[in-house]
Amino acid sequence: EDWLSMPKVELHAHLNGSVRDSTLLELASVLGEKGVIVFSDVEHVIRKNDRSLTEVFRLFDLIHILTTDHKVITRITKEVIEDFASENVVYLELRTTPKNNASIGMSKRSYLGAVLEGIKAVTAVDVAFRPHSSDVGSQKNSSLINHTCSGSARKKIYVRILLSIDRRETTEAAMETVKLALEMRDLGVVGIDLSGNPIVGEWVTFFPALKFAREQGLYVTLHCGEVPNPKEIRAMLDFQPQRIGHACCFEEEEWKTLKSLSIPVEICLTSNIRTNTIPSLDVHHFADLYNAKHPLVICTDDSGVFSTSLSNEYNLAAAAFGLGKRELFQLARNSIDFVFADDGVKRELKEIVNSAEKKLD
Ligand code: 5GP
């Protein structure tokens, strides 16, 4: 099946987890020559495919060494957007953790600045990223339905940014991220994510910042239940975020609460299998949630780290759960209801999916 051509929305993608292997190897070779790292050690880690959750977080520490630089952040942002657009992702919420790094003059604000530069640097496709710009002229191709003069449609993608709070961070650092998101709202930052190693940190540390984010009208999504932690899962569900990611280690009671609250779940199949969070696809909670008609979105998580793509994730879902083209089109269309964007954007995305589906007949 051709999932590549199907218009898709990607709602759970970490910037530094979505970097092309070729870019990581190139960056590693430059740092190797400078003597900052030993290239052969790094190459081995980058090329390795199966990783436990613990190894994944070790890999992120390595990736962060390779991408520590404003220029590199701009470059990877541009490449990641182009990669998603090239497989017909028409709406992308890209999440990333703003980082302070005094030694290279990086602040959370300047990190985000480098990300926003990356969005503007995209040339392969047209990007719409300013949520509140109603003036079409102020933004190049703010409508995805625009066509070029020649009549051939250029690829277009909506991009929104979520700022991640890393579970290693303090309440103050988390609050700084939320304030930065508020400051950059007009530039495409629409929400907050909580991520990072799930065995690190406590809910009470992040709660004040997440509460503030919600009070200020930012959208919130939480990595929830990646490891068994009933107390935290309960606190997270009580918080009622707009979406959660993963939901792998839920117990009966927690499923009940989740379903009664209808909180959409971002499903990352390859990620869950590669990290051994779920033993195999035939026991994945996707099936139960899908059959219960619970709101679901198929996502990549870290297309670079897990060597996957959104098309591949759709392909896996189709094969593992016996879903046909119609069903996955319906799933893609339903996902649009859970994007962190206004009704105008949702309407346009639905039109795009509908018109692609019509071509199936
Ligand atoms: P960044 O925020 O640096 O752009 O993207 C990488 C970061 O995303 C990681 O350091 C980690 O905090 C977070 N991340 C990526 N994948 C996962 C995942 O599967 N689970 C969790 N909890 N966090 C992740």
Tab-separated table of C-alpha atoms and ligand atoms in Angstrom:
chain	number	residue	atom	x	y	z
A	1	GLU	CA	0.000	0.000	0.000
A	2	ASP	CA	1.075	3.507	-0.697
A	3	TRP	CA	0.975	5.257	2.665
A	4	LEU	CA	3.528	7.726	1.379
A	5	SER	CA	1.061	9.607	-0.787
A	6	MET	CA	-1.631	9.712	1.886
A	7	PRO	CA	-1.850	13.158	3.561
A	8	LYS	CA	-0.947	12.697	7.210
A	9	VAL	CA	-0.627	14.672	10.438
A	10	GLU	CA	2.333	14.105	12.777
A	11	LEU	CA	1.692	15.138	16.376
A	12	HIS	CA	4.471	13.427	18.325
A	13	ALA	CA	7.936	14.039	16.926
A	14	HIS	CA	10.983	15.080	18.978
A	15	LEU	CA	13.329	17.312	17.013
A	16	ASN	CA	16.587	15.725	18.173
A	17	GLY	CA	15.136	12.235	17.726
A	18	SER	CA	14.151	12.931	14.126
A	19	VAL	CA	17.575	13.788	12.736
A	20	ARG	CA	18.733	11.891	9.636
A	21	ASP	CA	21.458	9.322	10.357
A	22	SER	CA	23.515	10.840	7.543
A	23	THR	CA	23.453	14.229	9.281
A	24	LEU	CA	24.393	12.710	12.652
A	25	LEU	CA	27.311	10.850	11.057
A	26	GLU	CA	28.450	14.008	9.300
A	27	LEU	CA	28.299	16.009	12.554
A	28	ALA	CA	30.104	13.207	14.388
A	29	SER	CA	32.861	13.163	11.819
A	30	VAL	CA	33.397	16.930	12.179
A	31	LEU	CA	33.531	16.661	15.984
A	32	GLY	CA	35.775	13.613	15.622
A	33	GLU	CA	38.269	15.614	13.594
A	34	LYS	CA	38.200	18.339	16.225
A	35	GLY	CA	38.940	15.687	18.850
A	36	VAL	CA	35.764	16.403	20.813
A	37	ILE	CA	34.576	12.809	20.388
A	38	VAL	CA	35.940	9.518	19.073
A	39	PHE	CA	34.134	8.994	15.765
A	40	SER	CA	34.252	5.196	15.714
A	41	ASP	CA	32.582	4.955	19.159
A	42	VAL	CA	29.821	7.272	18.076
A	43	GLU	CA	29.326	5.688	14.672
A	44	HIS	CA	28.654	2.351	16.325
A	45	VAL	CA	25.949	3.878	18.541
A	46	ILE	CA	24.280	5.771	15.697
A	47	ARG	CA	24.128	2.728	13.439
A	48	LYS	CA	22.773	0.418	16.141
A	49	ASN	CA	19.092	-0.424	15.745
A	50	ASP	CA	17.594	-2.087	18.812
A	51	ARG	CA	17.841	-0.047	21.955
A	52	SER	CA	16.274	-0.346	25.391
A	53	LEU	CA	14.609	2.741	26.850
A	54	THR	CA	17.713	3.343	28.977
A	55	GLU	CA	20.003	3.104	25.955
A	56	VAL	CA	17.763	5.518	24.076
A	57	PHE	CA	18.302	8.186	26.705
A	58	ARG	CA	22.049	7.560	26.554
A	59	LEU	CA	21.830	8.037	22.807
A	60	PHE	CA	20.012	11.341	23.295
A	61	ASP	CA	22.854	12.584	25.469
A	62	LEU	CA	25.170	11.759	22.582
A	63	ILE	CA	22.936	13.369	19.949
A	64	HIS	CA	22.770	16.488	22.093
A	65	ILE	CA	26.581	16.704	22.040
A	66	LEU	CA	26.478	16.522	18.242
A	67	THR	CA	23.728	19.122	17.886
A	68	THR	CA	25.006	21.610	20.474
A	69	ASP	CA	25.263	24.685	18.341
A	70	HIS	CA	22.720	27.232	17.083
A	71	LYS	CA	23.640	26.593	13.459
A	72	VAL	CA	23.164	22.859	13.811
A	73	ILE	CA	19.790	23.328	15.513
A	74	THR	CA	18.687	25.490	12.596
A	75	ARG	CA	19.918	22.897	10.118
A	76	ILE	CA	18.243	19.896	11.738
A	77	THR	CA	14.952	21.794	12.135
A	78	LYS	CA	14.967	22.587	8.419
A	79	GLU	CA	15.833	19.009	7.453
A	80	VAL	CA	13.263	17.425	9.756
A	81	ILE	CA	10.463	19.600	8.348
A	82	GLU	CA	11.544	18.816	4.791
A	83	ASP	CA	11.691	15.098	5.543
A	84	PHE	CA	8.186	15.041	6.977
A	85	ALA	CA	6.843	17.150	4.099
A	86	SER	CA	8.432	14.815	1.576
A	87	GLU	CA	6.267	11.969	2.832
A	88	ASN	CA	3.125	14.102	2.656
A	89	VAL	CA	2.833	15.144	6.263
A	90	VAL	CA	0.614	18.213	5.843
A	91	TYR	CA	0.574	19.262	9.496
A	92	LEU	CA	3.518	18.764	11.843
A	93	GLU	CA	3.766	19.486	15.545
A	94	LEU	CA	7.459	19.371	16.281
A	95	ARG	CA	8.511	19.271	19.914
A	96	THR	CA	11.876	20.154	21.358
A	97	THR	CA	13.502	20.929	24.698
A	98	PRO	CA	14.957	24.453	24.875
A	99	LYS	CA	18.453	24.171	26.331
A	100	ASN	CA	20.692	26.475	28.346
A	101	ASN	CA	24.379	26.074	27.538
A	102	ALA	CA	26.398	28.989	28.858
A	103	SER	CA	29.674	27.658	27.440
A	104	ILE	CA	28.502	28.351	23.892
A	105	GLY	CA	26.315	31.327	24.721
A	106	MET	CA	23.089	29.391	24.358
A	107	SER	CA	19.989	30.254	26.345
A	108	LYS	CA	16.584	28.640	26.077
A	109	ARG	CA	15.494	31.716	24.153
A	110	SER	CA	18.383	31.604	21.690
A	111	TYR	CA	17.889	27.842	21.241
A	112	LEU	CA	14.272	28.458	20.289
A	113	GLY	CA	15.427	31.294	18.051
A	114	ALA	CA	17.605	28.799	16.170
A	115	VAL	CA	14.626	26.447	15.788
A	116	LEU	CA	12.459	29.255	14.403
A	117	GLU	CA	15.259	30.164	11.981
A	118	GLY	CA	15.181	26.564	10.799
A	119	ILE	CA	11.482	26.816	9.998
A	120	LYS	CA	12.108	29.930	7.926
A	121	ALA	CA	15.068	28.300	6.190
A	122	VAL	CA	12.920	25.565	4.644
A	123	THR	CA	12.962	25.927	0.862
A	124	ALA	CA	11.850	22.538	-0.455
A	125	VAL	CA	8.234	23.166	0.597
A	126	ASP	CA	6.022	26.068	1.631
A	127	VAL	CA	5.605	26.350	5.379
A	128	ALA	CA	2.703	27.929	7.250
A	129	PHE	CA	3.687	28.461	10.851
A	130	ARG	CA	2.131	31.634	12.289
A	131	PRO	CA	-1.043	30.570	14.062
A	132	HIS	CA	-2.622	33.973	14.508
A	133	SER	CA	-1.836	35.553	11.200
A	134	SER	CA	-5.171	36.154	9.517
A	135	ASP	CA	-3.548	38.379	6.927
A	136	VAL	CA	-2.726	36.035	4.073
A	137	GLY	CA	-0.316	38.524	2.551
A	138	SER	CA	1.831	38.621	5.670
A	139	GLN	CA	2.685	34.995	5.349
A	140	LYS	CA	3.884	33.290	2.251
A	141	ASN	CA	1.263	30.713	1.270
A	142	SER	CA	-0.683	30.675	4.492
A	143	SER	CA	-3.236	28.481	2.752
A	144	LEU	CA	-2.225	24.977	1.807
A	145	ILE	CA	-4.591	25.061	-1.150
A	146	ASN	CA	-2.572	27.696	-3.000
A	147	HIS	CA	-1.133	26.677	-6.312
A	148	THR	CA	1.805	28.067	-8.187
A	149	CYS	CA	1.332	29.984	-11.448
A	150	SER	CA	2.401	27.020	-13.526
A	151	GLY	CA	-0.547	25.106	-12.075
A	152	SER	CA	1.643	22.498	-10.451
A	153	ALA	CA	1.038	22.435	-6.705
A	154	ARG	CA	4.081	22.883	-4.532
A	155	LYS	CA	4.150	20.811	-1.377
A	156	LYS	CA	2.989	22.676	1.695
A	157	ILE	CA	3.046	21.933	5.387
A	158	TYR	CA	1.687	23.496	8.539
A	159	VAL	CA	4.275	23.520	11.330
A	160	ARG	CA	3.620	24.160	15.016
A	161	ILE	CA	6.151	23.997	17.847
A	162	LEU	CA	5.693	22.412	21.267
A	163	LEU	CA	8.296	23.166	23.915
A	164	SER	CA	9.320	20.144	25.964
A	165	ILE	CA	10.105	20.174	29.639
A	166	ASP	CA	12.779	17.557	30.366
A	167	ARG	CA	12.092	15.484	33.480
A	168	ARG	CA	15.621	16.281	34.673
A	169	GLU	CA	14.665	19.953	35.015
A	170	THR	CA	13.730	21.948	38.125
A	171	THR	CA	10.438	23.754	38.648
A	172	GLU	CA	12.186	27.037	37.796
A	173	ALA	CA	13.610	25.694	34.550
A	174	ALA	CA	10.209	24.263	33.607
A	175	MET	CA	8.614	27.614	34.339
A	176	GLU	CA	11.201	29.353	32.181
A	177	THR	CA	10.200	27.102	29.270
A	178	VAL	CA	6.510	27.886	29.734
A	179	LYS	CA	7.189	31.636	29.851
A	180	LEU	CA	9.265	31.344	26.702
A	181	ALA	CA	6.410	29.512	24.974
A	182	LEU	CA	4.039	32.323	25.925
A	183	GLU	CA	6.462	34.905	24.616
A	184	MET	CA	6.801	33.103	21.277
A	185	ARG	CA	3.147	32.278	20.775
A	186	ASP	CA	2.754	34.425	17.696
A	187	LEU	CA	5.736	32.688	16.120
A	188	GLY	CA	4.198	29.248	16.110
A	189	VAL	CA	4.715	27.899	19.632
A	190	VAL	CA	1.374	26.423	20.662
A	191	GLY	CA	1.982	24.152	23.596
A	192	ILE	CA	4.043	22.310	26.169
A	193	ASP	CA	5.170	18.691	26.375
A	194	LEU	CA	6.586	16.793	29.337
A	195	SER	CA	9.198	14.246	28.295
A	196	GLY	CA	12.623	12.871	29.171
A	197	ASN	CA	13.643	9.754	31.024
A	198	PRO	CA	10.472	8.513	32.749
A	199	ILE	CA	12.340	7.095	35.731
A	200	VAL	CA	13.765	10.535	36.518
A	201	GLY	CA	11.920	13.380	38.260
A	202	GLU	CA	8.580	13.748	39.955
A	203	TRP	CA	5.190	15.090	38.945
A	204	VAL	CA	5.136	17.656	41.789
A	205	THR	CA	8.224	19.294	40.272
A	206	PHE	CA	6.577	19.957	36.887
A	207	PHE	CA	3.018	20.469	38.028
A	208	PRO	CA	3.277	24.216	38.809
A	209	ALA	CA	4.679	25.005	35.356
A	210	LEU	CA	2.161	22.769	33.570
A	211	LYS	CA	-0.688	24.294	35.549
A	212	PHE	CA	0.503	27.767	34.641
A	213	ALA	CA	0.776	26.755	30.979
A	214	ARG	CA	-2.787	25.560	30.958
A	215	GLU	CA	-4.072	28.646	32.776
A	216	GLN	CA	-2.426	30.761	30.105
A	217	GLY	CA	-4.179	28.828	27.356
A	218	LEU	CA	-1.242	26.808	26.060
A	219	TYR	CA	-2.023	23.241	24.983
A	220	VAL	CA	-0.429	20.495	27.078
A	221	THR	CA	0.558	16.941	26.169
A	222	LEU	CA	2.305	14.574	28.590
A	223	HIS	CA	4.426	11.452	28.169
A	224	CYS	CA	2.334	9.236	30.389
A	225	GLY	CA	2.774	5.648	31.557
A	226	GLU	CA	5.982	4.736	29.734
A	227	VAL	CA	6.920	2.852	32.884
A	228	PRO	CA	4.591	1.474	35.573
A	229	ASN	CA	3.962	4.390	37.933
A	230	PRO	CA	0.313	4.309	39.035
A	231	LYS	CA	0.605	7.342	41.293
A	232	GLU	CA	1.956	9.536	38.511
A	233	ILE	CA	-0.434	8.166	35.887
A	234	ARG	CA	-3.335	9.040	38.174
A	235	ALA	CA	-1.996	12.562	38.770
A	236	MET	CA	-1.505	13.065	35.039
A	237	LEU	CA	-5.020	11.910	34.181
A	238	ASP	CA	-6.404	14.153	36.947
A	239	PHE	CA	-4.641	17.041	35.254
A	240	GLN	CA	-6.607	16.297	32.068
A	241	PRO	CA	-4.042	17.265	29.441
A	242	GLN	CA	-5.281	17.793	25.869
A	243	ARG	CA	-3.373	14.665	24.761
A	244	ILE	CA	-1.013	12.059	26.205
A	245	GLY	CA	1.820	10.111	24.612
A	246	HIS	CA	2.361	6.332	24.823
A	247	ALA	CA	0.111	5.049	27.684
A	248	CYS	CA	1.977	1.745	27.647
A	249	CYS	CA	1.927	0.690	31.282
A	250	PHE	CA	-1.680	1.345	32.262
A	251	GLU	CA	-3.702	-0.874	34.593
A	252	GLU	CA	-7.394	-1.652	34.307
A	253	GLU	CA	-8.510	1.302	36.453
A	254	GLU	CA	-6.304	3.698	34.475
A	255	TRP	CA	-7.726	2.525	31.139
A	256	LYS	CA	-11.190	3.142	32.499
A	257	THR	CA	-10.330	6.676	33.566
A	258	LEU	CA	-8.569	7.435	30.287
A	259	LYS	CA	-11.524	6.200	28.267
A	260	SER	CA	-14.072	8.059	30.346
A	261	LEU	CA	-12.095	11.280	29.865
A	262	SER	CA	-11.579	10.590	26.124
A	263	ILE	CA	-8.038	11.977	26.215
A	264	PRO	CA	-6.450	11.355	22.781
A	265	VAL	CA	-3.405	9.070	22.806
A	266	GLU	CA	-0.356	9.590	20.592
A	267	ILE	CA	0.632	6.057	19.541
A	268	CYS	CA	4.260	5.353	18.589
A	269	LEU	CA	4.398	1.692	17.547
A	270	THR	CA	8.026	1.292	16.478
A	271	SER	CA	9.268	3.298	19.448
A	272	ASN	CA	7.341	1.124	21.917
A	273	ILE	CA	8.645	-2.096	20.349
A	274	ARG	CA	12.258	-0.940	19.925
A	275	THR	CA	12.473	0.206	23.527
A	276	ASN	CA	10.823	-3.021	24.772
A	277	THR	CA	8.098	-0.991	26.447
A	278	ILE	CA	5.603	-3.290	24.673
A	279	PRO	CA	6.799	-6.838	23.860
A	280	SER	CA	5.125	-7.145	20.426
A	281	LEU	CA	2.547	-5.470	18.206
A	282	ASP	CA	-0.035	-8.211	18.690
A	283	VAL	CA	-0.342	-7.241	22.369
A	284	HIS	CA	-0.142	-3.482	21.749
A	285	HIS	CA	-2.911	-1.382	23.325
A	286	PHE	CA	-3.604	0.199	19.924
A	287	ALA	CA	-6.015	-2.656	19.152
A	288	ASP	CA	-8.089	-2.261	22.301
A	289	LEU	CA	-8.234	1.531	22.056
A	290	TYR	CA	-9.081	1.369	18.357
A	291	ASN	CA	-11.896	-1.112	18.950
A	292	ALA	CA	-13.199	1.048	21.796
A	293	LYS	CA	-13.191	3.996	19.334
A	294	HIS	CA	-10.908	5.871	21.696
A	295	PRO	CA	-9.232	8.938	20.091
A	296	LEU	CA	-5.854	7.879	18.656
A	297	VAL	CA	-3.109	9.393	16.549
A	298	ILE	CA	-0.353	7.370	14.866
A	299	CYS	CA	3.018	9.091	15.349
A	300	THR	CA	6.742	8.443	14.890
A	301	ASP	CA	8.238	9.708	18.210
A	302	ASP	CA	11.835	9.663	16.944
A	303	SER	CA	12.013	8.787	13.256
A	304	GLY	CA	15.816	9.111	13.264
A	305	VAL	CA	16.582	7.172	16.419
A	306	PHE	CA	14.117	4.396	15.541
A	307	SER	CA	14.764	4.426	11.780
A	308	THR	CA	11.132	4.894	10.878
A	309	SER	CA	8.806	7.312	9.099
A	310	LEU	CA	5.136	8.164	9.503
A	311	SER	CA	4.293	6.202	6.336
A	312	ASN	CA	6.051	3.220	7.829
A	313	GLU	CA	4.037	3.578	11.058
A	314	TYR	CA	0.782	3.570	9.041
A	315	ASN	CA	2.034	0.540	7.190
A	316	LEU	CA	2.784	-1.261	10.459
A	317	ALA	CA	-0.639	-0.424	11.878
A	318	ALA	CA	-2.332	-1.676	8.712
A	319	ALA	CA	-0.420	-4.961	8.790
A	320	ALA	CA	-0.555	-5.616	12.531
A	321	PHE	CA	-4.205	-4.713	13.118
A	322	GLY	CA	-5.677	-5.661	9.755
A	323	LEU	CA	-6.729	-2.147	8.786
A	324	GLY	CA	-7.487	-1.165	5.206
A	325	LYS	CA	-6.999	2.063	3.350
A	326	ARG	CA	-10.446	3.433	4.268
A	327	GLU	CA	-9.870	2.761	7.932
A	328	LEU	CA	-6.503	4.476	7.967
A	329	PHE	CA	-7.869	7.443	6.041
A	330	GLN	CA	-10.539	7.658	8.718
A	331	LEU	CA	-7.868	7.471	11.419
A	332	ALA	CA	-5.850	10.230	9.740
A	333	ARG	CA	-8.987	12.352	9.412
A	334	ASN	CA	-9.924	11.809	13.056
A	335	SER	CA	-6.404	12.815	14.123
A	336	ILE	CA	-7.120	16.283	12.777
A	337	ASP	CA	-9.585	16.856	15.619
A	338	PHE	CA	-6.721	16.589	18.123
A	339	VAL	CA	-4.240	19.012	16.542
A	340	PHE	CA	-3.304	22.089	18.551
A	341	ALA	CA	-4.620	24.507	15.945
A	342	ASP	CA	-7.775	26.476	15.228
A	343	ASP	CA	-10.890	25.325	13.384
A	344	GLY	CA	-9.845	27.007	10.154
A	345	VAL	CA	-6.706	24.882	9.973
A	346	LYS	CA	-8.667	21.753	10.893
A	347	ARG	CA	-11.214	22.408	8.158
A	348	GLU	CA	-8.484	22.842	5.585
A	349	LEU	CA	-6.690	19.669	6.675
A	350	LYS	CA	-9.917	17.690	6.442
A	351	GLU	CA	-10.484	18.963	2.919
A	352	ILE	CA	-7.008	17.785	1.968
A	353	VAL	CA	-7.596	14.304	3.397
A	354	ASN	CA	-11.075	14.095	1.853
A	355	SER	CA	-9.918	15.061	-1.599
A	356	ALA	CA	-7.061	12.547	-1.446
A	357	GLU	CA	-9.497	9.866	-0.362
A	358	LYS	CA	-11.833	10.644	-3.260
A	359	LYS	CA	-9.012	9.834	-5.632
A	360	LEU	CA	-9.054	6.258	-4.298
A	361	ASP	CA	-12.386	5.565	-6.010
B	1	5GP	P1	14.875	17.332	21.868
B	1	5GP	O1	13.836	17.753	22.868
B	1	5GP	O2	16.262	17.457	22.404
B	1	5GP	O3	14.702	18.005	20.532
B	1	5GP	O4	14.591	15.793	21.543
B	1	5GP	C1	15.144	14.727	22.295
B	1	5GP	C2	14.541	14.632	23.676
B	1	5GP	O5	13.158	14.244	23.574
B	1	5GP	C3	15.149	13.572	24.550
B	1	5GP	O6	16.295	14.042	25.207
B	1	5GP	C4	14.033	13.255	25.527
B	1	5GP	O7	13.968	14.224	26.559
B	1	5GP	C5	12.801	13.420	24.681
B	1	5GP	N1	12.362	12.118	24.144
B	1	5GP	C6	12.568	11.623	22.911
B	1	5GP	N2	12.008	10.402	22.777
B	1	5GP	C7	11.425	10.124	23.946
B	1	5GP	C8	10.660	9.016	24.436
B	1	5GP	O8	10.407	8.007	23.754
B	1	5GP	N3	10.222	9.108	25.718
B	1	5GP	C9	10.456	10.196	26.505
B	1	5GP	N4	9.961	10.203	27.741
B	1	5GP	N5	11.161	11.245	26.076
B	1	5GP	C10	11.642	11.222	24.814
